[in-house]
mmCIF file of N, CA, C and O in Angstrom:
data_model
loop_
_atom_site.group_PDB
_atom_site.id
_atom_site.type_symbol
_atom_site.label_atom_id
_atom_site.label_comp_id
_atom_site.label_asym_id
_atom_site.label_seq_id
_atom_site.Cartn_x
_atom_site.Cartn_y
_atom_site.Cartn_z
ATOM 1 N N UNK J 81 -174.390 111.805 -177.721
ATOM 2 C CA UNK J 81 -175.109 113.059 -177.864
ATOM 3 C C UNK J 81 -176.613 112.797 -177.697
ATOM 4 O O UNK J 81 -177.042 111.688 -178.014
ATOM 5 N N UNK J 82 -177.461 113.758 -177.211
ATOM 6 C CA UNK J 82 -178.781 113.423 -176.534
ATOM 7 C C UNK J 82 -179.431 113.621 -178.128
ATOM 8 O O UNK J 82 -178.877 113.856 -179.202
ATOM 9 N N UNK J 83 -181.079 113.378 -177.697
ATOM 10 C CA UNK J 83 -181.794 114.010 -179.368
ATOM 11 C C UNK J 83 -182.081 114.789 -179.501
ATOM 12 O O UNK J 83 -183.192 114.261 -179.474
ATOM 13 N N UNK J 84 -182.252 115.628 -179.638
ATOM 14 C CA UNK J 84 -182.713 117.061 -180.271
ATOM 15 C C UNK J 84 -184.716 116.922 -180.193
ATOM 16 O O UNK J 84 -185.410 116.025 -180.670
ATOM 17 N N UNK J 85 -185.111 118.027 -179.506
ATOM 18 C CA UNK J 85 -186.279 117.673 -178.683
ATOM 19 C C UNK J 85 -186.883 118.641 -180.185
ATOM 20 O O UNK J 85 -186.239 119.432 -180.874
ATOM 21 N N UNK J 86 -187.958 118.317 -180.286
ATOM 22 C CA UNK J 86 -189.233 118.903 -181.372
ATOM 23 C C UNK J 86 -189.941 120.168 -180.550
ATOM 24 O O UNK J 86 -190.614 120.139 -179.519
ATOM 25 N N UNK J 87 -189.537 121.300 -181.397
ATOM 26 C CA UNK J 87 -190.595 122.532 -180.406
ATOM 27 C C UNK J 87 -192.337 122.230 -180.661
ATOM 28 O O UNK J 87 -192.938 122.657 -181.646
ATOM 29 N N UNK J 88 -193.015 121.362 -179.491
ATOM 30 C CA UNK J 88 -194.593 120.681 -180.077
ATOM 31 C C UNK J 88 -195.315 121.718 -180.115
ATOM 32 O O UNK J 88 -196.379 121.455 -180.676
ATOM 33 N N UNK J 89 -195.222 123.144 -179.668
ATOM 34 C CA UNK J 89 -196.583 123.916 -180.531
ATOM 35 C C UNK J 89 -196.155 124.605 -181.662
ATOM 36 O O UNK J 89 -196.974 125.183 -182.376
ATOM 37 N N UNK J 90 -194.339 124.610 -182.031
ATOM 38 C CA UNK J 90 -194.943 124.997 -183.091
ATOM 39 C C UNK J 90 -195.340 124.141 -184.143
ATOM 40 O O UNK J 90 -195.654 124.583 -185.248
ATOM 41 N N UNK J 91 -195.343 122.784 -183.821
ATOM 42 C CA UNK J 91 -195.032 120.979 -184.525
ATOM 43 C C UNK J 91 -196.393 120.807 -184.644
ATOM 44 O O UNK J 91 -196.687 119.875 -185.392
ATOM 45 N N UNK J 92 -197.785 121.694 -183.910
ATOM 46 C CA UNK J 92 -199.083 121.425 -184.162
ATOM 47 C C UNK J 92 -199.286 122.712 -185.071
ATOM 48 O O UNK J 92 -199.859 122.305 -186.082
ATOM 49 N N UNK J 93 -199.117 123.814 -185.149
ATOM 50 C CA UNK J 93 -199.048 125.135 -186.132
ATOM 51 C C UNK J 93 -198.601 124.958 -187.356
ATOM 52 O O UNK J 93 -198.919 125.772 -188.222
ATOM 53 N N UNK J 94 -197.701 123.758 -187.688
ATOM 54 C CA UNK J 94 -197.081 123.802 -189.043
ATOM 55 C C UNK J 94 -197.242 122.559 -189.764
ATOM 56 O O UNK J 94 -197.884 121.694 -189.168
ATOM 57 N N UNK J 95 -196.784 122.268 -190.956
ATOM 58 C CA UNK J 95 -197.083 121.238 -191.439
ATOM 59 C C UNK J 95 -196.020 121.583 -192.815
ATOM 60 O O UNK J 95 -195.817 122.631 -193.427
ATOM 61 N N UNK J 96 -195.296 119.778 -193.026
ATOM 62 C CA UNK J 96 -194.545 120.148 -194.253
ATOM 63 C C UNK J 96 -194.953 119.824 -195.681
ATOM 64 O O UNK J 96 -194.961 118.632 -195.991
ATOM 65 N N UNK J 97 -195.282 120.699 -196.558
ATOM 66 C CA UNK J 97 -195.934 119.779 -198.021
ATOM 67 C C UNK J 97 -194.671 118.870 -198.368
ATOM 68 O O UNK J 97 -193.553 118.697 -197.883
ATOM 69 N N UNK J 98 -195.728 118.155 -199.934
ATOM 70 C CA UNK J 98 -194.530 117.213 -200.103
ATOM 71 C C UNK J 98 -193.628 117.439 -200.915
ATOM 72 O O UNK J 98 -193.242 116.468 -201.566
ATOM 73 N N UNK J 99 -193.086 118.553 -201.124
ATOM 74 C CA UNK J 99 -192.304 119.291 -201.763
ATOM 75 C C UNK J 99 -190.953 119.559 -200.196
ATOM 76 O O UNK J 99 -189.846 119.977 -200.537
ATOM 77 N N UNK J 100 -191.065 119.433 -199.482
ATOM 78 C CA UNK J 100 -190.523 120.141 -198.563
ATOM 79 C C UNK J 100 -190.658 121.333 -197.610
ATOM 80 O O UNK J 100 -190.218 121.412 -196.464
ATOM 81 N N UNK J 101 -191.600 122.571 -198.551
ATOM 82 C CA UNK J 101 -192.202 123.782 -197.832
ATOM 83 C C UNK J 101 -192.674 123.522 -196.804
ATOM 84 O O UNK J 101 -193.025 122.431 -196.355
ATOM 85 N N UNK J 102 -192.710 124.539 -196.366
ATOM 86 C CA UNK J 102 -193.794 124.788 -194.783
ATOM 87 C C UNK J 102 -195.146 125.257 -195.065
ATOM 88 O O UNK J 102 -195.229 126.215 -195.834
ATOM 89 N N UNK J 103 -196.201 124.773 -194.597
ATOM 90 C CA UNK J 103 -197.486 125.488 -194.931
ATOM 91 C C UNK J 103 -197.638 125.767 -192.985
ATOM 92 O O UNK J 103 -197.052 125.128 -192.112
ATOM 93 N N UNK J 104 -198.617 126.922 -192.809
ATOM 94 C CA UNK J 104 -198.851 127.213 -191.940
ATOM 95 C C UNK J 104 -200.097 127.879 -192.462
ATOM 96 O O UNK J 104 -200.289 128.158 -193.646
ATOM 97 N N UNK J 105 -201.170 128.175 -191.169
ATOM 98 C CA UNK J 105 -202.024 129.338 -191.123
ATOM 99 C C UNK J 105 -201.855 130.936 -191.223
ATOM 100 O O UNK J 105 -200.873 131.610 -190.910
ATOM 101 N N UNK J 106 -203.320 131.425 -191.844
ATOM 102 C CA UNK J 106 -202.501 132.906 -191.692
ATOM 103 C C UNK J 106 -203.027 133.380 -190.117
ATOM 104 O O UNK J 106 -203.959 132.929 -189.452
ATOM 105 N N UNK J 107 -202.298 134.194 -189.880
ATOM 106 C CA UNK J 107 -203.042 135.082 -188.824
ATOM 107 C C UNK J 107 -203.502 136.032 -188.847
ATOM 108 O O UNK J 107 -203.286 136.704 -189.855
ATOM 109 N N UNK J 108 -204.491 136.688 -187.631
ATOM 110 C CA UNK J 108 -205.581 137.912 -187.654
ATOM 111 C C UNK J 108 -206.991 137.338 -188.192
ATOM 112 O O UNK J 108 -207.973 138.027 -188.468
ATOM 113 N N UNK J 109 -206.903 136.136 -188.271
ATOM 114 C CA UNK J 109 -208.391 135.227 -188.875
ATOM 115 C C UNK J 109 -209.435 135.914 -188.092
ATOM 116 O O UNK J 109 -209.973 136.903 -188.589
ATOM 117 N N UNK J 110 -209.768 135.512 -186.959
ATOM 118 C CA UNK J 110 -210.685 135.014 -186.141
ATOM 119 C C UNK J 110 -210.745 136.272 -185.036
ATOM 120 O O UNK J 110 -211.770 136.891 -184.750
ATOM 121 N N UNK J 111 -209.969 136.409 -184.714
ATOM 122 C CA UNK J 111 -210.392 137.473 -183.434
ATOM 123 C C UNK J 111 -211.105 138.750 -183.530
ATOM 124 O O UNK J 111 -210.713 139.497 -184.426
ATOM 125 N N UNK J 112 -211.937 139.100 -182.894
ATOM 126 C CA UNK J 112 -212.418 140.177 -183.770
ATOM 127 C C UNK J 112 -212.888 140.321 -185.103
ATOM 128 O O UNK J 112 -212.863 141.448 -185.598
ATOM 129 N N UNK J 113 -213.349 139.273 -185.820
ATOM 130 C CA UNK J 113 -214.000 139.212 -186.795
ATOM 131 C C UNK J 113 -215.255 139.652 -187.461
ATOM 132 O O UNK J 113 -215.729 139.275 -188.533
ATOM 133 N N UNK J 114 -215.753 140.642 -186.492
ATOM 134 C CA UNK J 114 -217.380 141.272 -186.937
ATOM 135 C C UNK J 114 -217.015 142.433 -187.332
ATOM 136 O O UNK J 114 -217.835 143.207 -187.825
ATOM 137 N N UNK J 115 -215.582 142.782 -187.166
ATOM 138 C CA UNK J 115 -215.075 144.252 -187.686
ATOM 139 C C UNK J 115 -214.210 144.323 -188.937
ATOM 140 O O UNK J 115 -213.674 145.362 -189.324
ATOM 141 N N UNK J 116 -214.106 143.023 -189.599
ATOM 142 C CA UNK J 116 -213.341 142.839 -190.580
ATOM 143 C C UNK J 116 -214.004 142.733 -191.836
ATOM 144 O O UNK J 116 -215.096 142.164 -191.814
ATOM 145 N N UNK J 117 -213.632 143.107 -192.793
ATOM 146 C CA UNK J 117 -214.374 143.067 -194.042
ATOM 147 C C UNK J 117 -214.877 141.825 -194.240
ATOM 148 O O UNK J 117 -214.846 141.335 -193.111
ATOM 149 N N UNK J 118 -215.247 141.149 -194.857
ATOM 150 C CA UNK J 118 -215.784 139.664 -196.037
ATOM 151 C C UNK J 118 -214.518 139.424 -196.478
ATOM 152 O O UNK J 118 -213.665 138.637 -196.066
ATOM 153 N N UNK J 119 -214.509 140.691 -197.922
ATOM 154 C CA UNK J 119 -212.869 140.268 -198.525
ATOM 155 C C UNK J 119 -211.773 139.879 -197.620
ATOM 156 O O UNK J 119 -210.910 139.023 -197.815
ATOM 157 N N UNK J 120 -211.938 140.607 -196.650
ATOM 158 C CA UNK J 120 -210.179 140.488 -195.717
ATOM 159 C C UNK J 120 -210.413 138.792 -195.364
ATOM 160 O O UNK J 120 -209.572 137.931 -195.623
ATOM 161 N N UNK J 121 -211.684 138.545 -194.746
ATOM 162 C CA UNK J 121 -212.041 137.426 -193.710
ATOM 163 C C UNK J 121 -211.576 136.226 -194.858
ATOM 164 O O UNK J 121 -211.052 135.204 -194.415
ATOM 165 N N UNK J 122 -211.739 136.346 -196.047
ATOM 166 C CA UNK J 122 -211.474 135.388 -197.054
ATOM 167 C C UNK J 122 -210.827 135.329 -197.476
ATOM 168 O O UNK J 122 -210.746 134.187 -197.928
ATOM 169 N N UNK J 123 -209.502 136.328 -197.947
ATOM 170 C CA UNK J 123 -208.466 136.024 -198.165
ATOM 171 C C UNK J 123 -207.482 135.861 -197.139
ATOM 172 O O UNK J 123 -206.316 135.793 -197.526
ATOM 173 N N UNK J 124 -207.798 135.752 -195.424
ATOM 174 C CA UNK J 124 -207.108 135.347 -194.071
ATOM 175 C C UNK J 124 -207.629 133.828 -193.713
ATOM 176 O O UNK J 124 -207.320 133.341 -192.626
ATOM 177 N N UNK J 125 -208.710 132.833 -194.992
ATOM 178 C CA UNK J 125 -209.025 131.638 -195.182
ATOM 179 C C UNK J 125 -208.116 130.718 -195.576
ATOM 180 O O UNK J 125 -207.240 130.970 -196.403
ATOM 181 N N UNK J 126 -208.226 129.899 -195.163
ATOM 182 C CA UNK J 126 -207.100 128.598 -195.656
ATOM 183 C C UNK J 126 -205.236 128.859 -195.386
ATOM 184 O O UNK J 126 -204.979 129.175 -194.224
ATOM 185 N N UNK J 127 -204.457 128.792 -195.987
ATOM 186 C CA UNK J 127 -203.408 128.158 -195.569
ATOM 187 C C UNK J 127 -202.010 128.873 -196.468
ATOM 188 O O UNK J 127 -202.137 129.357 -197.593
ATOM 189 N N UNK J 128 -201.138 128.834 -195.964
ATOM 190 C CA UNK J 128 -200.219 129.760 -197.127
ATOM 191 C C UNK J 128 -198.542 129.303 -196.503
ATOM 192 O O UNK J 128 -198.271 128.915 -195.366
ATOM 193 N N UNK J 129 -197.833 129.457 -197.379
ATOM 194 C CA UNK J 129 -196.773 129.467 -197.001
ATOM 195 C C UNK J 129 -195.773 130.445 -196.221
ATOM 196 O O UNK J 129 -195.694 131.674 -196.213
ATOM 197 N N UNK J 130 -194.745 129.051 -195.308
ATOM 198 C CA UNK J 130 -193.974 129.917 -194.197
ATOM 199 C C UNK J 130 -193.078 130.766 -195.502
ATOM 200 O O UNK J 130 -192.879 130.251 -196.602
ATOM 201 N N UNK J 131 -192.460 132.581 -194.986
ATOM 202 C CA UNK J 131 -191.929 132.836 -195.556
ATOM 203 C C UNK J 131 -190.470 132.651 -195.808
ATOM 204 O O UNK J 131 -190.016 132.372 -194.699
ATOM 205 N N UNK J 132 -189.431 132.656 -196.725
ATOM 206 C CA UNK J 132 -188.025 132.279 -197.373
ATOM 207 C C UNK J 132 -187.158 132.574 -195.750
ATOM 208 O O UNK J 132 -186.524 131.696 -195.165
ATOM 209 N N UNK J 133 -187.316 133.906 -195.285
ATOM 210 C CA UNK J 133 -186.581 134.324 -194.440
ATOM 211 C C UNK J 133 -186.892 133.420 -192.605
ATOM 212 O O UNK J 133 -186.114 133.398 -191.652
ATOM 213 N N UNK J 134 -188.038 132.910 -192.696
ATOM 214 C CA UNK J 134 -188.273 132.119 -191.562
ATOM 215 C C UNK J 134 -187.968 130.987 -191.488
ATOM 216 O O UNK J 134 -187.561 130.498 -190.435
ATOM 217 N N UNK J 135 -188.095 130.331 -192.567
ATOM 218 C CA UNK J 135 -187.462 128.788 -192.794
ATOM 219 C C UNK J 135 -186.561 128.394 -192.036
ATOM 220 O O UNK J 135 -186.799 127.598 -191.127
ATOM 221 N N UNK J 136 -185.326 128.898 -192.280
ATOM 222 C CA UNK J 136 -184.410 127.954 -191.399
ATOM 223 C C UNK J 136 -184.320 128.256 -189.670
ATOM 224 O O UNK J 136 -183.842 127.461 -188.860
ATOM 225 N N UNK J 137 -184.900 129.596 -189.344
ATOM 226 C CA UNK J 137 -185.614 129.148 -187.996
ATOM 227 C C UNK J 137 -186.523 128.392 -187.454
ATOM 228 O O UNK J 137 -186.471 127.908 -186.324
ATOM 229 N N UNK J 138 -187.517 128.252 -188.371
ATOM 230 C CA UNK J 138 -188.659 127.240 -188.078
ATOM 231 C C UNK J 138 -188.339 125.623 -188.409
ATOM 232 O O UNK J 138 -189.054 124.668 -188.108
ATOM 233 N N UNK J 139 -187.100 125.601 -189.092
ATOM 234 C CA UNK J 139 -187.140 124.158 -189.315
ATOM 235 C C UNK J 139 -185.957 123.970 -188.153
ATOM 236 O O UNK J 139 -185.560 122.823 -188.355
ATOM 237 N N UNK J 140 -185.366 124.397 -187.286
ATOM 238 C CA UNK J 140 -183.978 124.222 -186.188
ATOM 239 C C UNK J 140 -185.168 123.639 -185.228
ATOM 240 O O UNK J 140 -184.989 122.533 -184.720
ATOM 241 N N UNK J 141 -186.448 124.395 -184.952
ATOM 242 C CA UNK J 141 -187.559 124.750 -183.615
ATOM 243 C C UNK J 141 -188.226 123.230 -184.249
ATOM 244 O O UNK J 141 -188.416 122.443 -183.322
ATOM 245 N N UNK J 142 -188.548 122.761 -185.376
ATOM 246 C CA UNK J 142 -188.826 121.389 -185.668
ATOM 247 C C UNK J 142 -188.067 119.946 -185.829
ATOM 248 O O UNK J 142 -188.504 118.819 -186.064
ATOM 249 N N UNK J 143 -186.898 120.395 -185.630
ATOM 250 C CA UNK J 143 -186.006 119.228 -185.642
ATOM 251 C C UNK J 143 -186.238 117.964 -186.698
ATOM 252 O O UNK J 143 -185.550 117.831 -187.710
ATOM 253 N N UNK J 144 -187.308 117.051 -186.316
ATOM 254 C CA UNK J 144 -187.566 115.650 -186.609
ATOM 255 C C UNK J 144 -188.851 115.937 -187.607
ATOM 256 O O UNK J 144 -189.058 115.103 -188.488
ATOM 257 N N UNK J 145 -189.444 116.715 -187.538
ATOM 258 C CA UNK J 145 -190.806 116.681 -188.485
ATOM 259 C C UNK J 145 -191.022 116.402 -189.743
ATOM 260 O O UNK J 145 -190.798 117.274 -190.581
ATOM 261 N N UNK J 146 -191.495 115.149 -190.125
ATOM 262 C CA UNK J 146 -191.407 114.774 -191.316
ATOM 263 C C UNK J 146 -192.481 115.866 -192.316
ATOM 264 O O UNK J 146 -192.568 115.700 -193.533
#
């Protein structure tokens, strides 16, 4: 049986804590950002978890990712 290939953008988008979770970025950060509040721009800062219902799609599309 062949190996099971790693989907690589989404393998640069994600990252696993050491718990097992998925952390990812949020989106709507950056684009258009002179029209977005402060508050919004800061709580669309830093990093958050993939949600319950995406998981086991996102981890099939990662295969090997430690």
């Amino acid at each position: 049986m062949p190996k099971m290939k790693t989907h690589s953008s989404l393998s640069k988008r994600v990252k696993r804590t050491a718990s097992g979770k998925l952390k990812r970025a949020h989106a709507f950060a950056y684009h258009k950002a002179e029209h977005k509040s402060p508050a919004r721009k800061r709580r669309l800062r830093g990093t958050t978890l993939v949600s319950k219902s995406d998981q086991k799609r996102i981890k099939q599309l990662l295969g090997y990712l430690k």
